[in-house]
XYZ file of C-alpha atoms in Angstrom:
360
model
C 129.859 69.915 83.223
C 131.606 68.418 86.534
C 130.188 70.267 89.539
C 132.921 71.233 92.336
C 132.731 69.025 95.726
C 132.043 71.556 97.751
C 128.779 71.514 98.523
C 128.177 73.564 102.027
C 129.109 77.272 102.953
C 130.004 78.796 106.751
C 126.986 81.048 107.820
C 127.174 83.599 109.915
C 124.290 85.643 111.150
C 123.626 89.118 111.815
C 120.791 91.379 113.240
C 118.351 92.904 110.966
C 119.394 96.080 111.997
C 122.796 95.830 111.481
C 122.614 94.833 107.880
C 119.970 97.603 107.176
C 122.505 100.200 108.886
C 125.653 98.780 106.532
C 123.268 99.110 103.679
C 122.549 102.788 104.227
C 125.629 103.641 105.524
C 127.545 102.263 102.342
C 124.702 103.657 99.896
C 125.165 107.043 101.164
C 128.881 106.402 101.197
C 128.623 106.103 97.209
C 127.050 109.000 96.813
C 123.165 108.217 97.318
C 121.343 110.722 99.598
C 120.555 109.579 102.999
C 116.891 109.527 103.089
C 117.001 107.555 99.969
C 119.738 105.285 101.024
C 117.528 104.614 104.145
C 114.446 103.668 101.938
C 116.742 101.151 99.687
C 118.589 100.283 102.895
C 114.543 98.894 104.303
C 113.781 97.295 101.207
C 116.956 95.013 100.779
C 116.678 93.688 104.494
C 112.987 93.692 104.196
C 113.993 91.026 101.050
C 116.412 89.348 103.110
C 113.880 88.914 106.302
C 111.203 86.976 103.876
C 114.066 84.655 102.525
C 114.604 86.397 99.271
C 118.430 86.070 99.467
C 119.420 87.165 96.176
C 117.603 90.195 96.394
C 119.026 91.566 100.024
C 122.243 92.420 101.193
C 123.753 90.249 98.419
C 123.254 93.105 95.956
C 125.477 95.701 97.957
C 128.276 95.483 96.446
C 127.185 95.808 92.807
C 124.704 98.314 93.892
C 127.438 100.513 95.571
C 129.928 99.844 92.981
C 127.285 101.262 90.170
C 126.738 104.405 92.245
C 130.095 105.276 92.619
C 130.474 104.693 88.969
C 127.416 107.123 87.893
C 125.147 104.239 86.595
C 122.603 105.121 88.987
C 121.535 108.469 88.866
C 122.191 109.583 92.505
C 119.248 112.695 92.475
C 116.932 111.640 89.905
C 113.607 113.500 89.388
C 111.300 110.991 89.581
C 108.045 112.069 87.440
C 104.735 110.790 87.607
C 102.301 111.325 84.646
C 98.531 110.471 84.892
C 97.131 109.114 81.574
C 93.933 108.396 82.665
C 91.808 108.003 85.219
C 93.037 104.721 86.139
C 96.733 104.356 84.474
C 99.743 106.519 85.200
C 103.502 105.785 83.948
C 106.160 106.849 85.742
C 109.768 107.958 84.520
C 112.289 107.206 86.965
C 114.960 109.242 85.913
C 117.679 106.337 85.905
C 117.215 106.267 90.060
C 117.629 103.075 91.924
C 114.948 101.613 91.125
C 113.601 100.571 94.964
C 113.155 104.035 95.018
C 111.087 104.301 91.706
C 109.186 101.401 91.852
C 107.712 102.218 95.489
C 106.764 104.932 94.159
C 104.812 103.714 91.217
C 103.393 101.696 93.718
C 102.124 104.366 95.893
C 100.604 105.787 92.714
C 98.946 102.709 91.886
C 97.707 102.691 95.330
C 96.367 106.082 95.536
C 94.845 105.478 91.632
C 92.871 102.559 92.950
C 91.181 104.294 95.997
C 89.869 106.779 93.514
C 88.573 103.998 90.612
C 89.144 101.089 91.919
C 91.430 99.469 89.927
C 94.345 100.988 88.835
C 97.845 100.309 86.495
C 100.956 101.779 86.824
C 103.674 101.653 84.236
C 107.199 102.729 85.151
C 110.294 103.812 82.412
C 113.995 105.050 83.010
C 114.048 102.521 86.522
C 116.604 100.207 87.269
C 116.958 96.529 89.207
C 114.536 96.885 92.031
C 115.070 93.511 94.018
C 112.299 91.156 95.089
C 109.569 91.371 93.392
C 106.945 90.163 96.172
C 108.035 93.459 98.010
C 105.698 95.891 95.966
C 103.305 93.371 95.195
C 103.033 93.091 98.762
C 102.303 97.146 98.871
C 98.509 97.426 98.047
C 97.532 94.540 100.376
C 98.196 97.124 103.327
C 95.455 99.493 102.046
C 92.762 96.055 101.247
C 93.510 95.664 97.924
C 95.372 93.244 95.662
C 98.712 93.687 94.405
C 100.721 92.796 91.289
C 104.385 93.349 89.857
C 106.326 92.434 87.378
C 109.611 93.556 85.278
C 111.974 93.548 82.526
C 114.685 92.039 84.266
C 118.192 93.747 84.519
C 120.168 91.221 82.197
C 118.972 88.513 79.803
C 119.742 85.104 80.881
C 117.166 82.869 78.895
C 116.327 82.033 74.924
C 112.860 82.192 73.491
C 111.926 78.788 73.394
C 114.317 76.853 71.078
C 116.570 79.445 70.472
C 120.445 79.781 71.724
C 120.629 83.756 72.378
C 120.049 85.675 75.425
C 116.758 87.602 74.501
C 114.860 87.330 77.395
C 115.478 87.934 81.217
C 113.833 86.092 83.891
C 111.218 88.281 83.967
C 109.134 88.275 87.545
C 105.658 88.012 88.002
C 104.441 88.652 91.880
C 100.623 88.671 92.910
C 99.529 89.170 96.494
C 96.474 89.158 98.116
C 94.897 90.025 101.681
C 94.725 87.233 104.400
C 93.630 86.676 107.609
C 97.568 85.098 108.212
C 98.862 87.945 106.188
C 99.686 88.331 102.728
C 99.582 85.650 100.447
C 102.430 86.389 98.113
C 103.228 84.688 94.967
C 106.682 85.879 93.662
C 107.995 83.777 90.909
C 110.746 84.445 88.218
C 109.717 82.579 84.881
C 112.902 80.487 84.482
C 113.430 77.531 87.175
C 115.126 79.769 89.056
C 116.281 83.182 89.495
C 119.689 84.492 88.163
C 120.332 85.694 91.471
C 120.496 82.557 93.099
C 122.850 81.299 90.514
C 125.273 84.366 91.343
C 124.670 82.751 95.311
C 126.137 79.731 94.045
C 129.042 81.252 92.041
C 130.178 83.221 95.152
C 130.225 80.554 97.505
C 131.333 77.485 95.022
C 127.991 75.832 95.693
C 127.153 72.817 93.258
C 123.666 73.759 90.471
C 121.317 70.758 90.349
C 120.545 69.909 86.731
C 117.396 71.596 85.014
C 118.874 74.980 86.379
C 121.295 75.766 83.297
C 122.083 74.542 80.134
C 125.478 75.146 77.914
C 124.138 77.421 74.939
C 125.957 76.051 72.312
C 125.424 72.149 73.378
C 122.585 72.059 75.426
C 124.226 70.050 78.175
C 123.103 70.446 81.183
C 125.678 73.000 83.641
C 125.978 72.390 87.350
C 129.367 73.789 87.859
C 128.953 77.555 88.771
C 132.228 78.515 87.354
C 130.880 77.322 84.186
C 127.603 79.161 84.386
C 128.541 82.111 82.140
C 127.847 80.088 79.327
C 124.853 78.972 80.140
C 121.310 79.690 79.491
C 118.513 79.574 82.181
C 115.756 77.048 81.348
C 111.750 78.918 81.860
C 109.319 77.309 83.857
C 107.443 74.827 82.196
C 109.400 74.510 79.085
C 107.801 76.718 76.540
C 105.167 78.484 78.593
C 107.369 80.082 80.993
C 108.994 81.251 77.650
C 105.925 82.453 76.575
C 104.926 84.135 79.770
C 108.757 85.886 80.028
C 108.134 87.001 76.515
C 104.593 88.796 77.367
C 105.412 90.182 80.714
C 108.196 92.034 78.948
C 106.284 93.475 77.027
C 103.677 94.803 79.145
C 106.403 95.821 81.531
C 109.389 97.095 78.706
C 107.378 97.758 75.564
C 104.248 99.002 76.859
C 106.231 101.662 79.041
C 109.115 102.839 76.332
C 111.817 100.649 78.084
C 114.114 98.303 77.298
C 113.345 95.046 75.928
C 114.958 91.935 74.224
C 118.539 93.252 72.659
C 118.270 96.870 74.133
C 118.617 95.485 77.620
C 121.706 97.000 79.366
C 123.098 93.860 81.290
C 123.904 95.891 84.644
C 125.563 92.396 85.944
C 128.687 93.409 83.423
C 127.758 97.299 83.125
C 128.030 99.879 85.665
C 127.771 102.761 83.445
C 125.180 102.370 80.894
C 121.842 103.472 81.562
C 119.301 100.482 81.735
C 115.908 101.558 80.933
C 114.251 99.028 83.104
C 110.654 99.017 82.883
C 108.453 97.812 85.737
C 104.512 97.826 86.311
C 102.688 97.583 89.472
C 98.857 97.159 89.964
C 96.572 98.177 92.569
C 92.554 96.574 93.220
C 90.438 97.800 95.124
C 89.036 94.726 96.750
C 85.677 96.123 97.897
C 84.804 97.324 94.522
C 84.126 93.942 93.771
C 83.001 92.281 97.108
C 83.768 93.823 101.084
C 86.731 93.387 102.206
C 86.229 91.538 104.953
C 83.971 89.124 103.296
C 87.083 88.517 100.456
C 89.595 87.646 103.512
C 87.143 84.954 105.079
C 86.355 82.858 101.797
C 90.249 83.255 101.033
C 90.608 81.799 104.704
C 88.160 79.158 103.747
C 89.724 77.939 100.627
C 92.862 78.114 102.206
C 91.744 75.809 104.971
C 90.553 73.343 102.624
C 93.729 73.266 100.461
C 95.406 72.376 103.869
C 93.478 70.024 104.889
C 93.615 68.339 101.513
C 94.751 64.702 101.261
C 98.266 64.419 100.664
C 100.956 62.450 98.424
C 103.016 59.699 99.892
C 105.885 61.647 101.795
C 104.560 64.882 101.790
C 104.157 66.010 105.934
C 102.009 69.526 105.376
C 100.374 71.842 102.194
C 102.700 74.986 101.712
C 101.326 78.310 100.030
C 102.187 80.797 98.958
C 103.391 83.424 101.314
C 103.846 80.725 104.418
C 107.728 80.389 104.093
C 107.742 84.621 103.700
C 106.275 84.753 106.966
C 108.305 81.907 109.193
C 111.140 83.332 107.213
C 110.958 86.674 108.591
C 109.565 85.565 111.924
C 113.162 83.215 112.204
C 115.349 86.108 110.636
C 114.115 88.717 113.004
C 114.660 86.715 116.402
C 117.985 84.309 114.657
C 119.294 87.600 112.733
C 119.869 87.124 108.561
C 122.088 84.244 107.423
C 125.313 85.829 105.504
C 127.594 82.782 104.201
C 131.195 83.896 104.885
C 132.099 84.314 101.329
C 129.633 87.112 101.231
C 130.733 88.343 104.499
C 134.093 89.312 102.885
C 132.384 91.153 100.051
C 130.444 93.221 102.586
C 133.977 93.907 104.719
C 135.053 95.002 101.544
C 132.619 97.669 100.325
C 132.472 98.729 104.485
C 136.453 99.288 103.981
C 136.264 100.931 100.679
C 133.508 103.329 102.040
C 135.417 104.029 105.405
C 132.173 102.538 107.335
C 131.596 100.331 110.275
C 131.426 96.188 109.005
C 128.719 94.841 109.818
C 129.654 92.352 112.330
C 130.736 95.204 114.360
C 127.912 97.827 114.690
């Protein structure tokens, strides 16, 4: 498919606070209570700060727009079972599901100072953002961290197949630092559906390998084409693979959606979703002390920086570094809104009778 020219947006930027107050503001607006539209309102600009566009401020508008439409439930009862020692699931009532999966994560959390290792399944959620976020969670309290999710729309085939059976299902892991966390947040197709809906609002060329056309298998770079296209998995069949078994640890496993039951919230604002979602919590100094873990992570890190490089490579990036210089650039430069965004987000702030950002 022939990409459009255009191949550059206008950016504008605006302070971290500012976006997290037009997030709150415009949540509570559509009916979501304030102290939870505060909590979703710190996760989306937390996402934005570490360079997780797609997962930020970007979502407001279909976020809002499902709230005022009853696809969220706006009060859920969010219920937490304990089924063992260790495990626990957790039935978010069809809330946002920010708000549900922090909490599974505080479960898993708590689970894991008691036994050391704990697992956390979560039903009845919805499209929680980045995934790194909640990963991120247990490193706080010295332990390691992992996510992953059904996600909210199917956008890839099993491997050599032409439907939309699986999503792009995320896999974060994070571990304790001296730096930090190291994060790991990955979706298992090239790249993230999110980013694709970047490049259809601002007209932004795809590179081939992104999307192929599901009835052809050409390869699609123009975003207005990208509807019929399929997202290609990591590493050809193993991402499929991997997409296939993290849904169903994180759909089957719980009683949510998976495969043809998903609810494609892109396209739905109604329908309830059933998004399932498991976070895990360990206990580093059940294994070794803590502090003894961070140095020999320090250590190898060290070395795999000081490693000999290729030809045209100037420094060894890992996992978590652009998170941090992200954040430490967003929150003295302010978040980076391309202007075809901005007039989304002027939108929703008219619709809701709130301040735009740009002026608070």
């Amino acid at each position: 498919m022939t990409a459009p020219q255009k191949t550059t947006a206008t950016v504008r930027r605006a302070p971290a606070i500012a976006v997290k107050s037009l997030i709150a503001d415009c949540l509570a607006a559509a009916g979501a209570p304030r102290e939870d539209a505060e909590t979703v309102a710190a996760l989306m600009t937390e996402a934005d700060l570490t360079g997780a566009d797609a997962h930020g401020v970007f979502r407001l508008p279909q976020y809002a727009r499902r709230l005022k439409a009853g696809g969220f439930n706006r009060t859920p009862t969010i219920r937490v079972e304990r089924t063992a020692p260790a495990t626990a699931l957790v039935d978010g009532d069809n809330g946002m599901g920010h708000l549900v999966v922090k909490r599974a994560a505080a479960t898993a959390i708590a689970l894991a100072r008691e036994t050391g290792v704990a697992w956390v399944g979560v039903r009845g959620s919805n499209h929680a953002g980045s995934a790194g976020l909640y990963a991120e969670m247990p490193v706080a309290h010295g332990m390691v961290g992992l996510y992953s999710a059904v996600a909210s729309a199917n956008h890839m085939a099993v491997w050599g197949g032409n439907e939309l059976l699986l999503g792009t299902n995320p896999l974060a892991v994070a571990v304790p630092t001296g730096a930090g966390p190291m994060v790991l947040d990955m979706a298992t197709t090239v790249v993230s559906y999110g980013t694709i809906k970047k490049h259809v609002l601002q007209g932004l060329p795809m590179p081939e390998g992104w999307l192929i056309d599901r009835e052809t298998g050409e390869p699609i770079t123009d975003p207005a084409q990208s509807g019929r296209g399929l997202l290609l998995p990591i590493g050809g069949y193993k991402g499929s693979g991997l997409a296939l078994m993290l849904g169903v640890l994180a759909g089957v496993l719980n009683g949510a959606a998976f495969g043809r039951d998903c609810v494609d919230f892109n396209a739905d604002d109604t329908s309830v979703t059933n998004t399932g979602q498991f976070v895990v919590a360990i206990d580093v100094a059940r294994f070794v002390g803590l502090d003894r873990f961070v140095a020999e992570v320090d250590r190898h890190v060290a070395d795999l920086r000081a490693t000999g490089r290729m030809q045209g490579v100037d420094a060894i990036r890992l996992p978590g570094d652009r998170r941090r210089e992200c954040r430490a650039e967003r929150e003295a430069s302010g978040i980076p809104l391309p202007e075809a965004l901005i007039v989304q987000l002027d939108k929703v702030a008219a619709e809701f009778s709130v301040t735009p950002v740009f002026s608070r």
